[in-house]
Coordinates of N, CA and C in Angstrom, one line a residue:
X247 N 0.7 -1.2 0.1 CA -0.3 -0.1 0.0 C 1.0 1.4 0.0
X248 N 0.4 2.4 -0.5 CA 0.9 3.7 -0.6 C 1.2 4.3 0.8
X249 N 1.8 5.2 1.1 CA 1.9 5.9 2.6 C 0.5 6.9 2.1
X250 N -0.2 7.2 2.9 CA -1.4 8.2 2.8 C -1.2 9.6 3.3
X251 N -1.5 10.6 2.5 CA -1.3 11.9 3.0 C 0.0 12.5 2.9
X252 N 0.7 11.9 2.0 CA 2.0 12.5 1.6 C 2.0 13.8 1.1
X253 N 2.3 15.2 1.5 CA 2.3 16.2 1.0 C 3.2 17.2 1.4
X254 N 3.9 17.6 0.5 CA 5.0 18.7 1.0 C 4.6 19.9 1.4
X255 N 5.0 20.6 2.5 CA 5.0 21.8 2.9 C 6.0 22.7 2.3
X256 N 5.7 23.6 1.6 CA 6.9 24.7 1.4 C 7.0 26.0 1.7
X257 N 8.4 26.6 1.9 CA 8.3 27.8 2.8 C 7.9 28.9 2.0
X258 N 7.9 30.1 2.6 CA 7.2 30.9 2.1 C 7.8 31.7 0.8
X259 N 9.2 31.4 0.7 CA 10.0 31.8 -0.6 C 9.9 33.4 -0.6
X260 N 9.9 34.0 0.7 CA 10.1 35.5 0.4 C 11.5 35.9 0.0
X261 N 12.7 34.9 0.6 CA 13.8 35.0 -0.1 C 14.4 33.7 -0.5
X262 N 14.1 33.5 -1.5 CA 14.2 31.8 -1.8 C 15.6 31.3 -2.1
X263 N 16.5 32.0 -2.2 CA 17.7 31.6 -2.4 C 18.7 32.1 -1.2
X264 N 18.3 32.3 0.0 CA 19.1 32.7 1.2 C 19.7 31.5 1.6
X265 N 19.3 30.5 1.2 CA 20.3 29.2 1.8 C 19.3 28.7 2.8
X266 N 18.2 29.0 3.4 CA 17.4 28.7 4.7 C 16.0 28.1 4.5
X267 N 15.9 27.8 3.1 CA 14.3 27.1 2.9 C 14.6 25.6 3.5
X268 N 13.1 25.2 3.8 CA 13.1 23.9 4.2 C 11.9 23.2 3.7
X269 N 11.7 22.3 3.2 CA 10.8 21.2 2.8 C 10.2 20.3 3.9
X270 N 8.9 20.3 4.5 CA 8.5 19.2 5.3 C 7.6 18.3 4.6
X271 N 7.5 17.0 5.0 CA 6.5 16.2 4.2 C 5.7 15.9 5.7
X272 N 4.4 16.0 5.6 CA 3.4 15.7 6.7 C 2.5 14.9 6.4
X273 N 1.7 14.5 7.5 CA 0.5 13.5 7.2 C 1.3 12.2 7.3
X274 N 2.4 11.9 7.6 CA 3.1 10.3 7.7 C 2.6 9.7 9.1
X275 N 1.7 8.7 9.2 CA 1.2 8.1 10.2 C 2.3 7.1 10.9
X276 N 3.5 6.9 10.0 CA 4.3 6.0 10.5 C 5.9 6.8 10.5
X277 N 6.9 6.3 11.0 CA 8.2 6.7 10.9 C 9.0 6.1 10.0
X278 N 8.6 6.7 8.6 CA 9.3 6.1 7.4 C 10.8 6.4 7.3
X279 N 11.8 5.7 6.6 CA 13.0 6.0 6.2 C 12.8 6.9 4.8
X280 N 13.5 8.2 4.9 CA 13.3 8.9 3.7 C 14.7 9.1 3.1
X281 N 14.9 8.7 1.9 CA 16.0 8.9 1.2 C 15.8 9.9 0.0
X282 N 16.6 11.2 0.4 CA 16.4 12.3 -0.7 C 17.2 11.9 -1.7
X283 N 16.6 13.0 -2.9 CA 17.6 13.1 -4.1 C 19.0 13.7 -3.8
X284 N 19.7 13.5 -4.8 CA 21.2 13.9 -4.7 C 21.2 15.4 -4.3
X285 N 20.4 16.2 -5.3 CA 20.4 17.6 -5.2 C 20.4 18.1 -3.7
X286 N 19.8 17.4 -2.8 CA 19.2 17.6 -1.1 C 20.4 17.2 -0.4
X287 N 21.8 16.8 -0.8 CA 23.0 17.3 -0.3 C 23.0 15.7 0.6
X288 N 22.3 14.6 0.3 CA 22.1 13.5 1.3 C 21.5 13.6 2.6
X289 N 20.8 14.4 2.6 CA 20.0 14.6 3.9 C 18.9 13.4 4.3
X290 N 18.4 12.9 5.4 CA 17.5 12.3 5.9 C 16.7 12.8 6.8
X291 N 15.7 11.9 6.9 CA 14.5 12.9 7.9 C 13.3 13.2 7.4
X292 N 12.6 13.9 8.2 CA 11.2 14.1 7.4 C 11.1 15.6 6.8
X293 N 12.3 16.0 7.1 CA 12.4 17.6 6.1 C 14.0 17.5 5.7
X294 N 14.2 18.5 4.8 CA 15.5 19.0 4.5 C 15.6 20.5 4.4
X295 N 16.8 21.1 4.6 CA 17.1 22.4 4.7 C 17.9 23.0 4.0
X296 N 18.3 24.3 3.8 CA 19.3 25.1 3.3 C 19.1 24.6 1.4
X297 N 17.8 25.0 1.2 CA 17.7 24.7 -0.3 C 17.5 26.0 -1.2
X298 N 18.0 25.7 -2.4 CA 17.4 26.9 -3.3 C 16.6 26.4 -4.3
X299 N 16.2 27.0 -5.4 CA 15.3 26.8 -6.4 C 15.6 25.3 -7.1
X300 N 14.6 24.7 -7.1 CA 14.8 23.3 -7.7 C 13.6 22.4 -7.6
X301 N 13.7 21.0 -8.0 CA 12.9 20.0 -7.6 C 13.5 18.9 -6.9
X302 N 13.0 18.6 -5.6 CA 13.6 17.7 -4.9 C 12.5 16.4 -4.6
X303 N 13.2 15.3 -4.8 CA 12.1 14.1 -4.5 C 12.9 13.3 -3.5
X304 N 11.9 12.4 -3.0 CA 12.2 11.7 -2.1 C 11.8 10.2 -2.0
X305 N 12.2 9.3 -1.4 CA 11.7 7.9 -1.5 C 11.7 7.4 -0.1
X306 N 10.5 7.1 0.1 CA 10.0 6.7 1.4 C 9.8 5.0 1.6
X307 N 10.2 4.8 2.8 CA 10.1 3.2 3.1 C 9.3 3.2 4.6
X308 N 8.3 2.8 4.6 CA 7.6 2.9 6.1 C 8.0 1.5 6.8
X309 N 7.3 1.4 8.0 CA 8.1 0.1 9.1 C 7.5 -1.1 8.5
X310 N 6.6 -1.2 7.6 CA 6.1 -2.3 6.8 C 6.8 -2.7 5.5
X311 N 7.7 -1.8 5.1 CA 8.6 -1.9 4.0 C 7.7 -1.5 2.6
X312 N 6.6 -0.8 3.0 CA 5.9 -0.1 1.8 C 6.6 0.8 1.4
X313 N 7.0 1.2 -0.1 CA 7.6 2.1 -0.7 C 6.6 3.3 -1.3
X314 N 7.1 4.6 -1.4 CA 6.4 5.5 -2.1 C 7.5 6.6 -2.4
X315 N 7.4 7.5 -3.4 CA 8.0 8.6 -3.8 C 7.2 9.7 -3.7
X316 N 7.8 10.9 -3.3 CA 7.0 12.1 -3.7 C 7.9 13.4 -4.3
X317 N 7.7 14.2 -4.7 CA 8.6 15.3 -5.0 C 8.0 16.6 -4.5
X318 N 8.7 18.0 -4.3 CA 8.6 19.3 -4.1 C 9.2 19.9 -4.9
X319 N 8.6 21.0 -5.5 CA 9.4 22.1 -6.0 C 9.3 23.5 -5.6
X320 N 10.6 23.9 -5.3 CA 10.8 25.2 -5.0 C 11.1 26.2 -6.2
X321 N 10.4 27.3 -6.4 CA 10.4 28.3 -7.2 C 11.5 29.5 -6.9
X322 N 11.7 30.1 -7.5 CA 12.5 31.5 -6.9 C 12.1 32.9 -7.7
X323 N 12.4 33.7 -7.0 CA 12.4 35.2 -7.4 C 13.7 35.6 -8.0
X324 N 13.5 36.5 -9.0 CA 14.9 36.9 -9.6 C 15.4 38.0 -8.5
X325 N 16.6 38.5 -8.0 CA 17.1 39.0 -7.3 C 17.0 40.5 -7.9
X326 N 16.6 41.4 -6.9 CA 16.2 42.6 -7.3 C 17.5 43.4 -8.1
X327 N 17.1 44.1 -9.2 CA 18.0 44.7 -10.1 C 18.8 45.9 -9.4
X328 N 20.0 46.0 -9.4 CA 20.9 47.0 -9.1 C 20.7 48.2 -9.9
X329 N 21.5 49.2 -9.2 CA 21.6 50.6 -10.1 C 23.2 51.0 -10.0
X330 N 23.4 51.6 -11.0 CA 24.8 52.0 -11.2 C 24.5 53.6 -10.6
X331 N 25.6 53.8 -9.5 CA 25.5 55.1 -9.3 C 26.2 56.2 -10.0
X332 N 27.5 55.6 -10.6 CA 28.2 56.6 -11.3 C 29.4 55.9 -12.1
X333 N 29.7 56.3 -13.3 CA 30.8 55.9 -14.0 C 31.7 57.1 -14.0
X334 N 32.9 56.8 -13.6 CA 34.0 58.0 -13.6 C 35.3 57.4 -13.9
X335 N 36.3 58.4 -13.8 CA 37.6 57.9 -14.3 C 38.7 57.9 -12.9
X336 N 39.6 57.2 -13.1 CA 40.8 57.4 -12.1 C 41.5 58.6 -12.4
X337 N 42.2 59.1 -11.4 CA 43.0 60.4 -11.3 C 43.8 60.7 -12.4
X338 N 44.3 59.8 -13.2 CA 45.2 59.8 -14.3 C 44.5 59.6 -15.6
X339 N 43.2 59.5 -15.6 CA 42.4 59.3 -16.7 C 42.8 58.1 -17.5
X340 N 43.2 57.1 -16.9 CA 43.8 56.1 -17.5 C 42.7 54.9 -17.9
X341 N 41.8 54.6 -17.1 CA 40.6 53.8 -16.9 C 39.3 54.3 -16.3
X342 N 38.4 53.7 -16.6 CA 37.0 53.7 -16.0 C 36.8 53.2 -14.9
X343 N 35.9 53.8 -13.9 CA 35.6 52.9 -12.8 C 34.1 53.2 -12.3
X344 N 33.4 51.9 -12.4 CA 32.0 51.9 -12.2 C 31.8 51.8 -10.7
X345 N 30.6 52.6 -10.4 CA 30.5 52.7 -8.7 C 29.0 52.3 -8.5
X346 N 28.5 51.6 -7.4 CA 27.2 51.4 -7.0 C 27.1 51.2 -5.7
X347 N 25.9 51.6 -5.1 CA 25.5 51.2 -3.5 C 25.0 49.7 -3.2
X348 N 25.5 49.1 -2.5 CA 24.9 47.8 -2.1 C 24.2 47.7 -0.8
X349 N 23.8 49.1 0.2 CA 23.6 48.9 1.3 C 21.9 48.6 1.4
X350 N 21.4 48.5 0.4 CA 20.0 48.0 0.6 C 19.8 46.6 0.2
X351 N 21.0 45.8 0.2 CA 21.1 44.4 -0.4 C 22.0 43.6 1.0
X352 N 22.2 44.3 1.9 CA 23.0 43.6 2.8 C 21.9 42.7 3.6
X353 N 22.3 41.6 3.7 CA 21.4 40.4 4.4 C 20.6 39.9 3.4
X354 N 21.0 39.6 2.0 CA 19.7 39.7 1.2 C 20.0 38.5 0.3
X355 N 21.2 37.6 0.7 CA 21.6 36.3 -0.1 C 22.3 36.6 -1.4
X356 N 22.8 37.9 -1.4 CA 23.7 38.2 -2.6 C 25.2 37.7 -2.7
X357 N 25.4 37.1 -3.7 CA 26.9 36.5 -3.9 C 27.8 37.6 -4.5
X358 N 27.3 38.3 -5.5 CA 28.1 39.0 -6.2 C 27.5 40.0 -7.1
X359 N 28.6 40.9 -7.6 CA 28.0 41.9 -8.7 C 28.6 41.4 -10.2
X360 N 27.9 41.5 -11.1 CA 28.3 41.2 -12.3 C 28.7 42.7 -13.4
X361 N 29.8 43.1 -14.0 CA 29.5 44.1 -14.6 C 29.6 43.9 -16.4
X362 N 28.8 44.9 -17.0 CA 28.6 44.5 -18.2 C 28.9 45.8 -18.8
X363 N 29.5 45.6 -20.2 CA 30.3 46.7 -20.9 C 29.4 46.8 -22.5
X364 N 29.2 47.9 -23.0 CA 28.5 47.7 -24.4 C 29.5 48.2 -25.2
X365 N 30.1 47.1 -26.3 CA 31.0 47.1 -27.2 C 30.3 47.6 -28.6
X366 N 29.2 47.0 -28.9 CA 28.5 47.0 -29.9 C 27.0 47.5 -29.6
X367 N 26.3 48.5 -30.3 CA 25.3 49.4 -29.9 C 24.3 48.0 -29.4
X368 N 23.7 48.4 -28.3 CA 22.9 47.8 -27.5 C 23.3 46.3 -27.4
X369 N 24.6 45.8 -27.3 CA 24.9 44.4 -26.7 C 26.0 44.6 -25.8
X370 N 25.5 44.2 -24.5 CA 26.5 44.2 -23.4 C 27.1 42.9 -23.3
X371 N 28.4 42.9 -22.8 CA 29.1 41.6 -22.6 C 29.9 41.9 -21.4
X372 N 29.6 40.6 -20.7 CA 30.3 40.5 -19.3 C 31.7 40.6 -19.3
X373 N 32.2 41.7 -18.5 CA 33.5 42.0 -18.6 C 34.2 41.5 -17.2
X374 N 33.3 41.3 -16.2 CA 34.1 41.1 -14.6 C 33.0 40.8 -13.5
X375 N 33.4 40.7 -12.4 CA 32.6 40.5 -11.3 C 33.2 40.8 -10.0
X376 N 32.5 41.4 -9.0 CA 33.0 42.0 -7.6 C 32.2 40.8 -6.8
X377 N 32.7 40.3 -5.8 CA 32.2 39.9 -4.6 C 31.6 40.7 -3.7
X378 N 30.2 40.4 -3.1 CA 29.3 41.2 -2.5 C 30.2 41.7 -1.2
X379 N 31.3 41.0 -0.6 CA 32.1 41.7 0.5 C 32.9 42.6 0.3
X380 N 33.1 42.8 -1.2 CA 34.1 43.8 -1.9 C 33.6 45.2 -1.9
X381 N 34.6 46.1 -2.1 CA 34.4 47.5 -2.3 C 33.3 47.6 -3.3
X382 N 32.4 48.5 -3.3 CA 31.2 48.5 -4.5 C 31.6 49.4 -5.8
X383 N 33.0 49.1 -6.2 CA 33.5 49.5 -7.6 C 34.2 48.3 -8.5
X384 N 34.2 48.9 -9.7 CA 34.8 47.9 -10.6 C 35.9 48.8 -11.6
X385 N 37.1 48.7 -11.4 CA 38.2 49.2 -12.2 C 38.3 48.6 -13.5
X386 N 37.6 49.3 -14.7 CA 37.8 48.6 -16.1 C 39.0 49.2 -16.6
X387 N 39.8 48.5 -16.7 CA 41.1 48.8 -17.7 C 41.2 48.6 -19.3
X388 N 40.0 47.8 -19.7 CA 39.9 47.4 -21.2 C 39.5 48.8 -21.8
X389 N 39.2 49.9 -21.6 CA 38.4 50.9 -22.3 C 39.3 52.1 -22.0
X390 N 40.1 53.0 -22.8 CA 40.6 54.0 -22.5 C 39.7 55.2 -22.5
X391 N 39.4 56.1 -21.4 CA 38.5 57.1 -21.4 C 38.8 58.2 -22.3
X392 N 40.3 58.4 -22.6 CA 40.8 59.3 -23.5 C 40.5 59.0 -24.9
X393 N 40.1 58.0 -25.3 CA 39.9 57.5 -26.7 C 38.5 57.3 -26.8
X394 N 37.8 56.6 -26.0 CA 36.3 56.6 -26.4 C 35.6 56.3 -25.1
X395 N 34.4 56.4 -25.3 CA 33.0 56.5 -24.3 C 32.5 54.7 -24.2
X396 N 32.2 54.6 -23.0 CA 31.4 53.3 -22.9 C 30.5 53.5 -22.0
X397 N 29.2 52.5 -22.2 CA 28.4 52.6 -21.3 C 28.3 51.2 -20.6
X398 N 27.8 51.0 -19.3 CA 27.7 49.8 -18.6 C 26.5 49.6 -17.9
X399 N 26.5 48.3 -17.7 CA 25.1 47.9 -17.1 C 25.6 46.9 -15.9
X400 N 24.8 46.8 -14.8 CA 25.3 45.9 -13.6 C 24.1 44.7 -13.2
X401 N 24.4 43.7 -12.9 CA 23.5 42.6 -12.3 C 24.0 42.2 -10.9
X402 N 23.2 41.4 -10.1 CA 23.3 40.8 -9.0 C 23.4 39.4 -9.4
X403 N 24.0 38.4 -8.7 CA 23.9 37.0 -8.6 C 23.7 36.6 -7.1
X404 N 22.8 35.8 -6.8 CA 22.4 35.4 -5.5 C 23.1 34.1 -5.0
X405 N 23.1 33.9 -3.9 CA 23.8 32.7 -3.4 C 23.4 31.1 -4.3
X406 N 22.3 31.4 -5.0 CA 22.3 30.1 -5.7 C 22.6 30.0 -7.1
X407 N 23.0 31.3 -7.4 CA 23.5 31.4 -8.8 C 22.7 32.1 -9.7
X408 N 21.5 32.4 -9.2 CA 20.4 33.1 -10.1 C 20.8 34.5 -10.2
X409 N 20.9 35.0 -11.6 CA 21.1 36.5 -11.9 C 19.9 37.4 -11.9
X410 N 20.0 38.5 -11.6 CA 18.7 39.6 -11.7 C 18.9 40.0 -13.3
X411 N 18.0 40.9 -13.4 CA 17.8 41.6 -14.9 C 19.1 42.8 -14.7
X412 N 19.5 43.0 -15.9 CA 20.5 44.2 -16.2 C 20.1 45.5 -15.6
X413 N 20.8 46.2 -15.1 CA 20.3 47.6 -14.7 C 20.3 48.5 -15.8
X414 N 19.8 49.5 -15.7 CA 20.0 50.9 -17.0 C 21.2 51.0 -17.2
X415 N 21.7 51.6 -18.4 CA 23.1 51.9 -18.3 C 23.4 53.4 -17.5

């Protein structure tokens, strides 16, 4: 027989990639052995923690040897789109500096910022990344401000590897 009333209880997902999400399976009248899918990090028990977006599956074996499976999916919300504060040049005018403010994103599960440069009209190429705990600026040595102007965009990557939309230039 199948295990009755197997239903996942999903987290609220207000910050779905903070690494603190938990999936619980409720309504189990026995104490089953639960073997979670590999993407759950080999956890056992009636719940798993520290999850990001994805589909998780569990194989259950109850005390009578009956087996059943279930799945639960966690969605995600894109990280917020950051904004560039300014683009300036260094003291000697040898390279551009892209600056942004990260204070609104402290404790929000952000891993890093990605910087994009426009080299062809409306085509932005990823040129570098800055970790969240680093200074909120990027020194771009690939464009000489004395020769040409460049446009830049910025995105954020959360701790699950999900990237936000690109900021305005």
